[in-house]
């Protein structure tokens, strides 16, 4: 085990899925899926197309309602919470597919803006003035600087985000997501359609955020080599069920996983 700095004060799981079942009409996308994640875990989810990976995130974040089962986040039963309530709660965040940044703001200002929107949603962000707001802004700036450094963008921190490469914009977006100090972040194919150099940079950013900030990540990814290199635990979904759950070594040597997904 590497030296993870995140303090563990309680034994309760950070995220617990209890027999989660989700149907789309006649299609059973998830069938009694159950597992739990501890604080600070870095867990990959792999499985064939249509095996239910994205649906799992949809159910955790309130985008889809469950047909059966419970979702417990950090001791709070969040089953049935709508998506905006889960997002506003801030403990569990989910990535968006597209890299979208504020073009005219600098890389670092993008992060500050993300933090502002989270702290003062809606019009409140425009009117948050006074000493309290200034202190809060200083905190956001310090956090932004720390995260810009963590994702390796210190050399472009003051450039307008619109002038950055696609990869750098993805890193800005990733760092922005960490501004509200989530405990767990769900990433649905964060590396899809990007070149190998960038894959390495984003994988490194995930690993560093996990190691230095203690944030737990769940990463859906088809690139098995990347998953096995990045994650300490891998869950394999197959036809809406957990086929295997273990260390990368155990997974690649599991005959059922090889047959169902990895190929013989
Ligand atoms: N909104 C939806 N409405 C109807 N059916 C859906 C919906 N979302 C997913 N499905 C179906 O549920 C099953 C699981 O889909 P899901 O997208 O979760 O799989 P996945 O593992 O993420 O696949 P991929 O690797 O292709 O992203 C599939 O049969 C899919 O067609
Ligand atoms: Mg998917």
PDB file of C-alpha atoms and ligand atoms in Angstrom:
ATOM      1  CA  UNK A   1       0.000   0.000   0.000  1.00  0.00           C
ATOM      2  CA  UNK A   2       1.190   3.513  -0.773  1.00  0.00           C
ATOM      3  CA  UNK A   3       1.231   6.124   1.985  1.00  0.00           C
ATOM      4  CA  UNK A   4      -2.213   7.676   1.608  1.00  0.00           C
ATOM      5  CA  UNK A   5      -2.362  10.828   3.713  1.00  0.00           C
ATOM      6  CA  UNK A   6      -6.129  10.864   4.125  1.00  0.00           C
ATOM      7  CA  UNK A   7      -7.059  10.418   7.780  1.00  0.00           C
ATOM      8  CA  UNK A   8      -9.620   7.729   8.502  1.00  0.00           C
ATOM      9  CA  UNK A   9     -11.657   8.509  11.526  1.00  0.00           C
ATOM     10  CA  UNK A  10     -14.651   6.263  11.038  1.00  0.00           C
ATOM     11  CA  UNK A  11     -15.122   2.743   9.804  1.00  0.00           C
ATOM     12  CA  UNK A  12     -18.447   3.291   8.052  1.00  0.00           C
ATOM     13  CA  UNK A  13     -18.237   3.098   4.260  1.00  0.00           C
ATOM     14  CA  UNK A  14     -18.172   6.331   2.305  1.00  0.00           C
ATOM     15  CA  UNK A  15     -20.512   4.998  -0.363  1.00  0.00           C
ATOM     16  CA  UNK A  16     -22.672   1.952  -0.015  1.00  0.00           C
ATOM     17  CA  UNK A  17     -24.867   0.387  -2.686  1.00  0.00           C
ATOM     18  CA  UNK A  18     -27.365  -2.082  -1.300  1.00  0.00           C
ATOM     19  CA  UNK A  19     -29.012  -4.419  -3.803  1.00  0.00           C
ATOM     20  CA  UNK A  20     -29.507  -1.673  -6.373  1.00  0.00           C
ATOM     21  CA  UNK A  21     -31.872  -2.685  -9.162  1.00  0.00           C
ATOM     22  CA  UNK A  22     -32.766  -0.537 -12.163  1.00  0.00           C
ATOM     23  CA  UNK A  23     -35.033  -1.449 -15.054  1.00  0.00           C
ATOM     24  CA  UNK A  24     -35.559   0.422 -18.312  1.00  0.00           C
ATOM     25  CA  UNK A  25     -38.826  -1.082 -19.444  1.00  0.00           C
ATOM     26  CA  UNK A  26     -38.075  -4.727 -20.058  1.00  0.00           C
ATOM     27  CA  UNK A  27     -34.296  -4.178 -19.786  1.00  0.00           C
ATOM     28  CA  UNK A  28     -32.835  -4.893 -16.371  1.00  0.00           C
ATOM     29  CA  UNK A  29     -29.820  -2.563 -16.425  1.00  0.00           C
ATOM     30  CA  UNK A  30     -28.790  -3.324 -12.821  1.00  0.00           C
ATOM     31  CA  UNK A  31     -29.727  -6.404 -10.867  1.00  0.00           C
ATOM     32  CA  UNK A  32     -29.198  -6.264  -7.099  1.00  0.00           C
ATOM     33  CA  UNK A  33     -25.800  -4.595  -7.314  1.00  0.00           C
ATOM     34  CA  UNK A  34     -24.153  -4.264  -3.943  1.00  0.00           C
ATOM     35  CA  UNK A  35     -20.739  -3.066  -2.853  1.00  0.00           C
ATOM     36  CA  UNK A  36     -19.232  -0.417  -0.621  1.00  0.00           C
ATOM     37  CA  UNK A  37     -16.343   1.966  -0.945  1.00  0.00           C
ATOM     38  CA  UNK A  38     -14.221   3.332   1.859  1.00  0.00           C
ATOM     39  CA  UNK A  39     -12.938   6.899   2.075  1.00  0.00           C
ATOM     40  CA  UNK A  40      -9.920   7.472  -0.134  1.00  0.00           C
ATOM     41  CA  UNK A  41     -10.416   4.464  -2.389  1.00  0.00           C
ATOM     42  CA  UNK A  42      -9.417   4.539  -6.049  1.00  0.00           C
ATOM     43  CA  UNK A  43     -11.704   2.075  -7.756  1.00  0.00           C
ATOM     44  CA  UNK A  44     -12.145   1.212 -11.416  1.00  0.00           C
ATOM     45  CA  UNK A  45     -15.307  -0.123 -13.030  1.00  0.00           C
ATOM     46  CA  UNK A  46     -14.989  -2.131 -16.208  1.00  0.00           C
ATOM     47  CA  UNK A  47     -17.389  -4.252 -18.205  1.00  0.00           C
ATOM     48  CA  UNK A  48     -18.791  -4.735 -21.707  1.00  0.00           C
ATOM     49  CA  UNK A  49     -20.952  -2.115 -23.437  1.00  0.00           C
ATOM     50  CA  UNK A  50     -24.411  -2.100 -21.915  1.00  0.00           C
ATOM     51  CA  UNK A  51     -23.320  -3.859 -18.721  1.00  0.00           C
ATOM     52  CA  UNK A  52     -24.775  -1.058 -16.571  1.00  0.00           C
ATOM     53  CA  UNK A  53     -21.734   1.023 -15.681  1.00  0.00           C
ATOM     54  CA  UNK A  54     -23.173   4.443 -16.523  1.00  0.00           C
ATOM     55  CA  UNK A  55     -26.535   3.456 -15.082  1.00  0.00           C
ATOM     56  CA  UNK A  56     -24.755   2.775 -11.809  1.00  0.00           C
ATOM     57  CA  UNK A  57     -23.531   6.386 -11.720  1.00  0.00           C
ATOM     58  CA  UNK A  58     -26.976   7.618 -12.832  1.00  0.00           C
ATOM     59  CA  UNK A  59     -28.510   5.831  -9.850  1.00  0.00           C
ATOM     60  CA  UNK A  60     -25.884   7.030  -7.367  1.00  0.00           C
ATOM     61  CA  UNK A  61     -26.289  10.677  -8.412  1.00  0.00           C
ATOM     62  CA  UNK A  62     -30.077  10.778  -8.623  1.00  0.00           C
ATOM     63  CA  UNK A  63     -30.292  11.093 -12.408  1.00  0.00           C
ATOM     64  CA  UNK A  64     -32.267   7.850 -12.430  1.00  0.00           C
ATOM     65  CA  UNK A  65     -34.574   6.547  -9.715  1.00  0.00           C
ATOM     66  CA  UNK A  66     -33.944   3.031  -8.426  1.00  0.00           C
ATOM     67  CA  UNK A  67     -36.506   0.270  -8.787  1.00  0.00           C
ATOM     68  CA  UNK A  68     -35.143  -1.355  -5.639  1.00  0.00           C
ATOM     69  CA  UNK A  69     -32.246  -0.988  -3.242  1.00  0.00           C
ATOM     70  CA  UNK A  70     -30.599   1.819  -1.296  1.00  0.00           C
ATOM     71  CA  UNK A  71     -27.733   4.254  -1.816  1.00  0.00           C
ATOM     72  CA  UNK A  72     -26.020   5.410   1.377  1.00  0.00           C
ATOM     73  CA  UNK A  73     -23.493   8.229   1.116  1.00  0.00           C
ATOM     74  CA  UNK A  74     -21.248   8.895   4.061  1.00  0.00           C
ATOM     75  CA  UNK A  75     -23.883   7.622   6.475  1.00  0.00           C
ATOM     76  CA  UNK A  76     -26.762   9.488   4.775  1.00  0.00           C
ATOM     77  CA  UNK A  77     -29.410   7.518   2.926  1.00  0.00           C
ATOM     78  CA  UNK A  78     -29.641   9.476  -0.344  1.00  0.00           C
ATOM     79  CA  UNK A  79     -31.981   7.039  -2.096  1.00  0.00           C
ATOM     80  CA  UNK A  80     -34.574   9.007  -4.026  1.00  0.00           C
ATOM     81  CA  UNK A  81     -32.746  12.337  -3.755  1.00  0.00           C
ATOM     82  CA  UNK A  82     -33.058  14.276  -7.018  1.00  0.00           C
ATOM     83  CA  UNK A  83     -29.869  15.003  -8.911  1.00  0.00           C
ATOM     84  CA  UNK A  84     -29.610  18.658  -7.913  1.00  0.00           C
ATOM     85  CA  UNK A  85     -29.875  17.776  -4.233  1.00  0.00           C
ATOM     86  CA  UNK A  86     -27.039  15.249  -4.481  1.00  0.00           C
ATOM     87  CA  UNK A  87     -24.943  17.757  -6.439  1.00  0.00           C
ATOM     88  CA  UNK A  88     -25.627  20.598  -3.992  1.00  0.00           C
ATOM     89  CA  UNK A  89     -24.781  18.351  -1.067  1.00  0.00           C
ATOM     90  CA  UNK A  90     -21.305  18.291  -2.570  1.00  0.00           C
ATOM     91  CA  UNK A  91     -19.973  15.117  -1.010  1.00  0.00           C
ATOM     92  CA  UNK A  92     -20.343  13.116  -4.232  1.00  0.00           C
ATOM     93  CA  UNK A  93     -19.773  14.761  -7.607  1.00  0.00           C
ATOM     94  CA  UNK A  94     -19.848  13.376 -11.089  1.00  0.00           C
ATOM     95  CA  UNK A  95     -17.898  14.418 -14.149  1.00  0.00           C
ATOM     96  CA  UNK A  96     -19.429  15.654 -17.355  1.00  0.00           C
ATOM     97  CA  UNK A  97     -18.391  14.204 -20.673  1.00  0.00           C
ATOM     98  CA  UNK A  98     -17.529  17.446 -22.479  1.00  0.00           C
ATOM     99  CA  UNK A  99     -14.656  19.726 -21.550  1.00  0.00           C
ATOM    100  CA  UNK A 100     -16.367  23.058 -20.965  1.00  0.00           C
ATOM    101  CA  UNK A 101     -14.538  26.009 -19.448  1.00  0.00           C
ATOM    102  CA  UNK A 102     -15.064  29.752 -19.197  1.00  0.00           C
ATOM    103  CA  UNK A 103     -12.975  30.791 -22.214  1.00  0.00           C
ATOM    104  CA  UNK A 104     -12.145  34.313 -21.137  1.00  0.00           C
ATOM    105  CA  UNK A 105     -11.281  33.546 -17.533  1.00  0.00           C
ATOM    106  CA  UNK A 106      -7.776  32.351 -16.739  1.00  0.00           C
ATOM    107  CA  UNK A 107      -7.232  28.720 -15.805  1.00  0.00           C
ATOM    108  CA  UNK A 108      -7.022  29.656 -12.143  1.00  0.00           C
ATOM    109  CA  UNK A 109     -10.030  31.998 -12.299  1.00  0.00           C
ATOM    110  CA  UNK A 110     -12.035  29.121 -13.740  1.00  0.00           C
ATOM    111  CA  UNK A 111     -11.437  27.218 -10.542  1.00  0.00           C
ATOM    112  CA  UNK A 112     -12.327  30.202  -8.359  1.00  0.00           C
ATOM    113  CA  UNK A 113     -15.551  30.634 -10.354  1.00  0.00           C
ATOM    114  CA  UNK A 114     -16.393  26.962  -9.885  1.00  0.00           C
ATOM    115  CA  UNK A 115     -15.876  27.345  -6.149  1.00  0.00           C
ATOM    116  CA  UNK A 116     -17.994  30.533  -6.073  1.00  0.00           C
ATOM    117  CA  UNK A 117     -20.870  28.910  -7.908  1.00  0.00           C
ATOM    118  CA  UNK A 118     -20.848  26.077  -5.465  1.00  0.00           C
ATOM    119  CA  UNK A 119     -20.675  28.272  -2.371  1.00  0.00           C
ATOM    120  CA  UNK A 120     -23.174  30.857  -3.605  1.00  0.00           C
ATOM    121  CA  UNK A 121     -25.468  29.248  -6.170  1.00  0.00           C
ATOM    122  CA  UNK A 122     -27.587  31.477  -8.411  1.00  0.00           C
ATOM    123  CA  UNK A 123     -27.761  35.214  -7.957  1.00  0.00           C
ATOM    124  CA  UNK A 124     -26.199  35.062  -4.517  1.00  0.00           C
ATOM    125  CA  UNK A 125     -22.791  34.674  -6.188  1.00  0.00           C
ATOM    126  CA  UNK A 126     -23.227  38.081  -7.839  1.00  0.00           C
ATOM    127  CA  UNK A 127     -24.104  39.848  -4.625  1.00  0.00           C
ATOM    128  CA  UNK A 128     -21.839  38.171  -2.116  1.00  0.00           C
ATOM    129  CA  UNK A 129     -19.980  41.203  -0.781  1.00  0.00           C
ATOM    130  CA  UNK A 130     -18.390  42.292   2.453  1.00  0.00           C
ATOM    131  CA  UNK A 131     -15.612  41.004   4.678  1.00  0.00           C
ATOM    132  CA  UNK A 132     -16.969  37.461   4.866  1.00  0.00           C
ATOM    133  CA  UNK A 133     -17.058  37.223   1.098  1.00  0.00           C
ATOM    134  CA  UNK A 134     -13.497  38.552   0.820  1.00  0.00           C
ATOM    135  CA  UNK A 135     -12.215  35.940   3.243  1.00  0.00           C
ATOM    136  CA  UNK A 136     -14.108  33.303   1.351  1.00  0.00           C
ATOM    137  CA  UNK A 137     -12.610  34.525  -1.941  1.00  0.00           C
ATOM    138  CA  UNK A 138      -9.102  34.373  -0.499  1.00  0.00           C
ATOM    139  CA  UNK A 139      -9.765  30.786   0.555  1.00  0.00           C
ATOM    140  CA  UNK A 140     -11.047  29.915  -2.909  1.00  0.00           C
ATOM    141  CA  UNK A 141      -7.955  31.483  -4.507  1.00  0.00           C
ATOM    142  CA  UNK A 142      -5.660  29.483  -2.261  1.00  0.00           C
ATOM    143  CA  UNK A 143      -7.542  26.297  -3.031  1.00  0.00           C
ATOM    144  CA  UNK A 144      -7.469  27.079  -6.769  1.00  0.00           C
ATOM    145  CA  UNK A 145      -3.716  27.656  -6.698  1.00  0.00           C
ATOM    146  CA  UNK A 146      -3.199  24.358  -4.902  1.00  0.00           C
ATOM    147  CA  UNK A 147      -5.328  22.463  -7.419  1.00  0.00           C
ATOM    148  CA  UNK A 148      -3.764  24.150 -10.470  1.00  0.00           C
ATOM    149  CA  UNK A 149      -0.432  22.958  -9.149  1.00  0.00           C
ATOM    150  CA  UNK A 150      -1.775  19.468  -8.453  1.00  0.00           C
ATOM    151  CA  UNK A 151      -2.948  18.968 -12.058  1.00  0.00           C
ATOM    152  CA  UNK A 152       0.301  20.312 -13.486  1.00  0.00           C
ATOM    153  CA  UNK A 153      -1.003  23.568 -14.977  1.00  0.00           C
ATOM    154  CA  UNK A 154       1.065  26.042 -12.944  1.00  0.00           C
ATOM    155  CA  UNK A 155       2.825  27.287 -16.101  1.00  0.00           C
ATOM    156  CA  UNK A 156      -0.483  28.307 -17.735  1.00  0.00           C
ATOM    157  CA  UNK A 157      -2.430  29.385 -14.647  1.00  0.00           C
ATOM    158  CA  UNK A 158      -2.872  32.992 -15.872  1.00  0.00           C
ATOM    159  CA  UNK A 159      -3.709  32.251 -19.516  1.00  0.00           C
ATOM    160  CA  UNK A 160      -7.313  32.515 -20.733  1.00  0.00           C
ATOM    161  CA  UNK A 161      -8.738  29.000 -20.580  1.00  0.00           C
ATOM    162  CA  UNK A 162     -10.031  29.391 -24.142  1.00  0.00           C
ATOM    163  CA  UNK A 163      -6.437  29.519 -25.403  1.00  0.00           C
ATOM    164  CA  UNK A 164      -5.440  26.263 -23.704  1.00  0.00           C
ATOM    165  CA  UNK A 165      -5.233  22.909 -25.479  1.00  0.00           C
ATOM    166  CA  UNK A 166      -8.126  20.475 -25.250  1.00  0.00           C
ATOM    167  CA  UNK A 167      -6.147  18.408 -22.773  1.00  0.00           C
ATOM    168  CA  UNK A 168      -5.343  21.385 -20.592  1.00  0.00           C
ATOM    169  CA  UNK A 169      -9.016  22.372 -20.638  1.00  0.00           C
ATOM    170  CA  UNK A 170      -9.924  18.869 -19.475  1.00  0.00           C
ATOM    171  CA  UNK A 171      -7.478  19.291 -16.608  1.00  0.00           C
ATOM    172  CA  UNK A 172      -9.014  22.689 -15.736  1.00  0.00           C
ATOM    173  CA  UNK A 173     -12.427  21.056 -15.712  1.00  0.00           C
ATOM    174  CA  UNK A 174     -11.169  18.199 -13.564  1.00  0.00           C
ATOM    175  CA  UNK A 175      -9.571  20.590 -11.077  1.00  0.00           C
ATOM    176  CA  UNK A 176     -12.754  22.723 -11.006  1.00  0.00           C
ATOM    177  CA  UNK A 177     -14.680  19.678  -9.883  1.00  0.00           C
ATOM    178  CA  UNK A 178     -12.416  19.348  -6.856  1.00  0.00           C
ATOM    179  CA  UNK A 179     -12.994  22.931  -5.678  1.00  0.00           C
ATOM    180  CA  UNK A 180     -16.014  22.117  -3.451  1.00  0.00           C
ATOM    181  CA  UNK A 181     -13.923  19.468  -1.630  1.00  0.00           C
ATOM    182  CA  UNK A 182     -15.958  16.404  -2.610  1.00  0.00           C
ATOM    183  CA  UNK A 183     -15.301  13.209  -0.696  1.00  0.00           C
ATOM    184  CA  UNK A 184     -15.927  11.050  -3.735  1.00  0.00           C
ATOM    185  CA  UNK A 185     -15.866  11.748  -7.459  1.00  0.00           C
ATOM    186  CA  UNK A 186     -17.427   9.548 -10.122  1.00  0.00           C
ATOM    187  CA  UNK A 187     -15.708   9.703 -13.515  1.00  0.00           C
ATOM    188  CA  UNK A 188     -17.475   8.156 -16.510  1.00  0.00           C
ATOM    189  CA  UNK A 189     -14.849   7.383 -19.160  1.00  0.00           C
ATOM    190  CA  UNK A 190     -12.673  10.430 -18.457  1.00  0.00           C
ATOM    191  CA  UNK A 191     -10.056   9.159 -20.896  1.00  0.00           C
ATOM    192  CA  UNK A 192     -12.303   8.289 -23.842  1.00  0.00           C
ATOM    193  CA  UNK A 193     -11.175   9.695 -27.175  1.00  0.00           C
ATOM    194  CA  UNK A 194      -8.026  11.375 -25.951  1.00  0.00           C
ATOM    195  CA  UNK A 195      -4.430  10.804 -26.994  1.00  0.00           C
ATOM    196  CA  UNK A 196      -1.958   8.696 -25.001  1.00  0.00           C
ATOM    197  CA  UNK A 197       0.098  11.629 -23.700  1.00  0.00           C
ATOM    198  CA  UNK A 198      -3.028  13.239 -22.316  1.00  0.00           C
ATOM    199  CA  UNK A 199      -4.273   9.949 -20.900  1.00  0.00           C
ATOM    200  CA  UNK A 200      -1.107   9.835 -18.849  1.00  0.00           C
ATOM    201  CA  UNK A 201      -1.583  13.416 -17.610  1.00  0.00           C
ATOM    202  CA  UNK A 202      -5.195  12.931 -16.579  1.00  0.00           C
ATOM    203  CA  UNK A 203      -4.483   9.580 -14.955  1.00  0.00           C
ATOM    204  CA  UNK A 204      -1.672  11.256 -13.015  1.00  0.00           C
ATOM    205  CA  UNK A 205      -4.016  14.071 -11.937  1.00  0.00           C
ATOM    206  CA  UNK A 206      -6.541  11.529 -10.642  1.00  0.00           C
ATOM    207  CA  UNK A 207      -3.847   9.598  -8.788  1.00  0.00           C
ATOM    208  CA  UNK A 208      -2.410  12.779  -7.257  1.00  0.00           C
ATOM    209  CA  UNK A 209      -5.822  14.083  -6.158  1.00  0.00           C
ATOM    210  CA  UNK A 210      -6.452  10.725  -4.549  1.00  0.00           C
ATOM    211  CA  UNK A 211      -3.065  10.543  -2.865  1.00  0.00           C
ATOM    212  CA  UNK A 212      -2.652  14.148  -1.770  1.00  0.00           C
ATOM    213  CA  UNK A 213      -6.253  15.131  -0.994  1.00  0.00           C
ATOM    214  CA  UNK A 214      -7.648  11.742   0.024  1.00  0.00           C
ATOM    215  CA  UNK A 215     -10.563  12.080  -2.420  1.00  0.00           C
ATOM    216  CA  UNK A 216     -12.113   8.738  -3.402  1.00  0.00           C
ATOM    217  CA  UNK A 217     -12.563   8.122  -7.122  1.00  0.00           C
ATOM    218  CA  UNK A 218     -14.649   5.655  -9.069  1.00  0.00           C
ATOM    219  CA  UNK A 219     -13.499   5.528 -12.674  1.00  0.00           C
ATOM    220  CA  UNK A 220     -15.422   3.845 -15.482  1.00  0.00           C
ATOM    221  CA  UNK A 221     -12.925   3.065 -18.190  1.00  0.00           C
ATOM    222  CA  UNK A 222     -12.595   0.753 -21.173  1.00  0.00           C
ATOM    223  CA  UNK A 223      -8.817   1.074 -21.360  1.00  0.00           C
ATOM    224  CA  UNK A 224      -7.989  -1.890 -19.156  1.00  0.00           C
ATOM    225  CA  UNK A 225      -4.266  -1.153 -19.024  1.00  0.00           C
ATOM    226  CA  UNK A 226      -4.948   2.315 -17.630  1.00  0.00           C
ATOM    227  CA  UNK A 227      -7.478   1.010 -15.090  1.00  0.00           C
ATOM    228  CA  UNK A 228      -5.118  -1.665 -13.883  1.00  0.00           C
ATOM    229  CA  UNK A 229      -2.274   0.836 -13.526  1.00  0.00           C
ATOM    230  CA  UNK A 230      -4.325   3.511 -11.814  1.00  0.00           C
ATOM    231  CA  UNK A 231      -6.740   1.664  -9.525  1.00  0.00           C
ATOM    232  CA  UNK A 232      -6.103  -0.421  -6.440  1.00  0.00           C
ATOM    233  CA  UNK A 233      -9.491  -2.088  -6.792  1.00  0.00           C
ATOM    234  CA  UNK A 234     -11.492  -3.038  -9.864  1.00  0.00           C
ATOM    235  CA  UNK A 235     -15.169  -3.972 -10.067  1.00  0.00           C
ATOM    236  CA  UNK A 236     -16.354  -5.844 -13.155  1.00  0.00           C
ATOM    237  CA  UNK A 237     -19.961  -5.428 -14.224  1.00  0.00           C
ATOM    238  CA  UNK A 238     -21.557  -7.934 -16.557  1.00  0.00           C
ATOM    239  CA  UNK A 239     -25.204  -7.890 -17.594  1.00  0.00           C
ATOM    240  CA  UNK A 240     -26.089  -5.602 -14.723  1.00  0.00           C
ATOM    241  CA  UNK A 241     -24.403  -7.672 -12.030  1.00  0.00           C
ATOM    242  CA  UNK A 242     -21.074  -7.591 -10.212  1.00  0.00           C
ATOM    243  CA  UNK A 243     -19.061 -10.345 -11.840  1.00  0.00           C
ATOM    244  CA  UNK A 244     -15.873  -9.716  -9.883  1.00  0.00           C
ATOM    245  CA  UNK A 245     -14.470  -7.263  -7.349  1.00  0.00           C
ATOM    246  CA  UNK A 246     -10.826  -7.281  -6.353  1.00  0.00           C
ATOM    247  CA  UNK A 247      -7.275  -6.139  -6.932  1.00  0.00           C
ATOM    248  CA  UNK A 248      -6.110  -5.599 -10.534  1.00  0.00           C
ATOM    249  CA  UNK A 249      -4.031  -8.787 -10.247  1.00  0.00           C
ATOM    250  CA  UNK A 250      -7.011 -10.843  -9.097  1.00  0.00           C
ATOM    251  CA  UNK A 251      -9.212  -9.405 -11.852  1.00  0.00           C
ATOM    252  CA  UNK A 252      -6.866 -10.133 -14.762  1.00  0.00           C
ATOM    253  CA  UNK A 253      -6.462 -13.688 -13.518  1.00  0.00           C
ATOM    254  CA  UNK A 254     -10.188 -14.307 -12.968  1.00  0.00           C
ATOM    255  CA  UNK A 255     -11.323 -16.839 -15.570  1.00  0.00           C
ATOM    256  CA  UNK A 256     -14.907 -15.526 -15.649  1.00  0.00           C
ATOM    257  CA  UNK A 257     -13.710 -11.964 -16.252  1.00  0.00           C
ATOM    258  CA  UNK A 258     -11.406 -13.105 -19.030  1.00  0.00           C
ATOM    259  CA  UNK A 259     -14.263 -14.961 -20.657  1.00  0.00           C
ATOM    260  CA  UNK A 260     -16.856 -12.188 -20.267  1.00  0.00           C
ATOM    261  CA  UNK A 261     -14.766  -9.121 -20.980  1.00  0.00           C
ATOM    262  CA  UNK A 262     -11.028  -9.325 -21.302  1.00  0.00           C
ATOM    263  CA  UNK A 263     -11.052 -11.949 -24.052  1.00  0.00           C
ATOM    264  CA  UNK A 264      -9.106 -15.145 -24.197  1.00  0.00           C
TER     265      UNK A 264
HETATM  266  N1  LIG B   1     -31.952   6.149 -20.404  1.00  0.00           N
HETATM  267  C1  LIG B   1     -32.089   4.876 -20.822  1.00  0.00           C
HETATM  268  N2  LIG B   1     -33.255   4.430 -21.320  1.00  0.00           N
HETATM  269  C2  LIG B   1     -33.407   3.158 -21.710  1.00  0.00           C
HETATM  270  N3  LIG B   1     -32.438   2.228 -21.643  1.00  0.00           N
HETATM  271  C3  LIG B   1     -31.249   2.607 -21.155  1.00  0.00           C
HETATM  272  C4  LIG B   1     -31.004   3.958 -20.726  1.00  0.00           C
HETATM  273  N4  LIG B   1     -29.724   4.044 -20.296  1.00  0.00           N
HETATM  274  C5  LIG B   1     -29.201   2.815 -20.449  1.00  0.00           C
HETATM  275  N5  LIG B   1     -30.096   1.954 -20.971  1.00  0.00           N
HETATM  276  C6  LIG B   1     -29.872   0.519 -21.214  1.00  0.00           C
HETATM  277  O1  LIG B   1     -29.422  -0.049 -19.994  1.00  0.00           O
HETATM  278  C7  LIG B   1     -28.372  -0.975 -20.218  1.00  0.00           C
HETATM  279  C8  LIG B   1     -27.130  -0.493 -19.496  1.00  0.00           C
HETATM  280  O2  LIG B   1     -26.662   0.679 -20.133  1.00  0.00           O
HETATM  281  P1  LIG B   1     -25.439   1.545 -19.589  1.00  0.00           P
HETATM  282  O3  LIG B   1     -25.401   2.780 -20.405  1.00  0.00           O
HETATM  283  O4  LIG B   1     -25.542   1.683 -18.126  1.00  0.00           O
HETATM  284  O5  LIG B   1     -24.193   0.604 -19.936  1.00  0.00           O
HETATM  285  P2  LIG B   1     -22.636   0.913 -19.909  1.00  0.00           P
HETATM  286  O6  LIG B   1     -22.000  -0.220 -19.204  1.00  0.00           O
HETATM  287  O7  LIG B   1     -22.398   2.276 -19.405  1.00  0.00           O
HETATM  288  O8  LIG B   1     -22.265   0.808 -21.460  1.00  0.00           O
HETATM  289  P3  LIG B   1     -21.114   1.574 -22.305  1.00  0.00           P
HETATM  290  O9  LIG B   1     -19.831   0.852 -22.005  1.00  0.00           O
HETATM  291  O10 LIG B   1     -21.530   1.393 -23.715  1.00  0.00           O
HETATM  292  O11 LIG B   1     -21.101   3.014 -21.886  1.00  0.00           O
HETATM  293  C9  LIG B   1     -28.224  -1.063 -21.744  1.00  0.00           C
HETATM  294  O12 LIG B   1     -29.017  -2.147 -22.187  1.00  0.00           O
HETATM  295  C10 LIG B   1     -28.769   0.247 -22.216  1.00  0.00           C
HETATM  296  O13 LIG B   1     -29.270   0.143 -23.537  1.00  0.00           O
HETATM  297 MG1  LIG B   2     -21.554   3.994 -20.210  1.00  0.00          MG
END
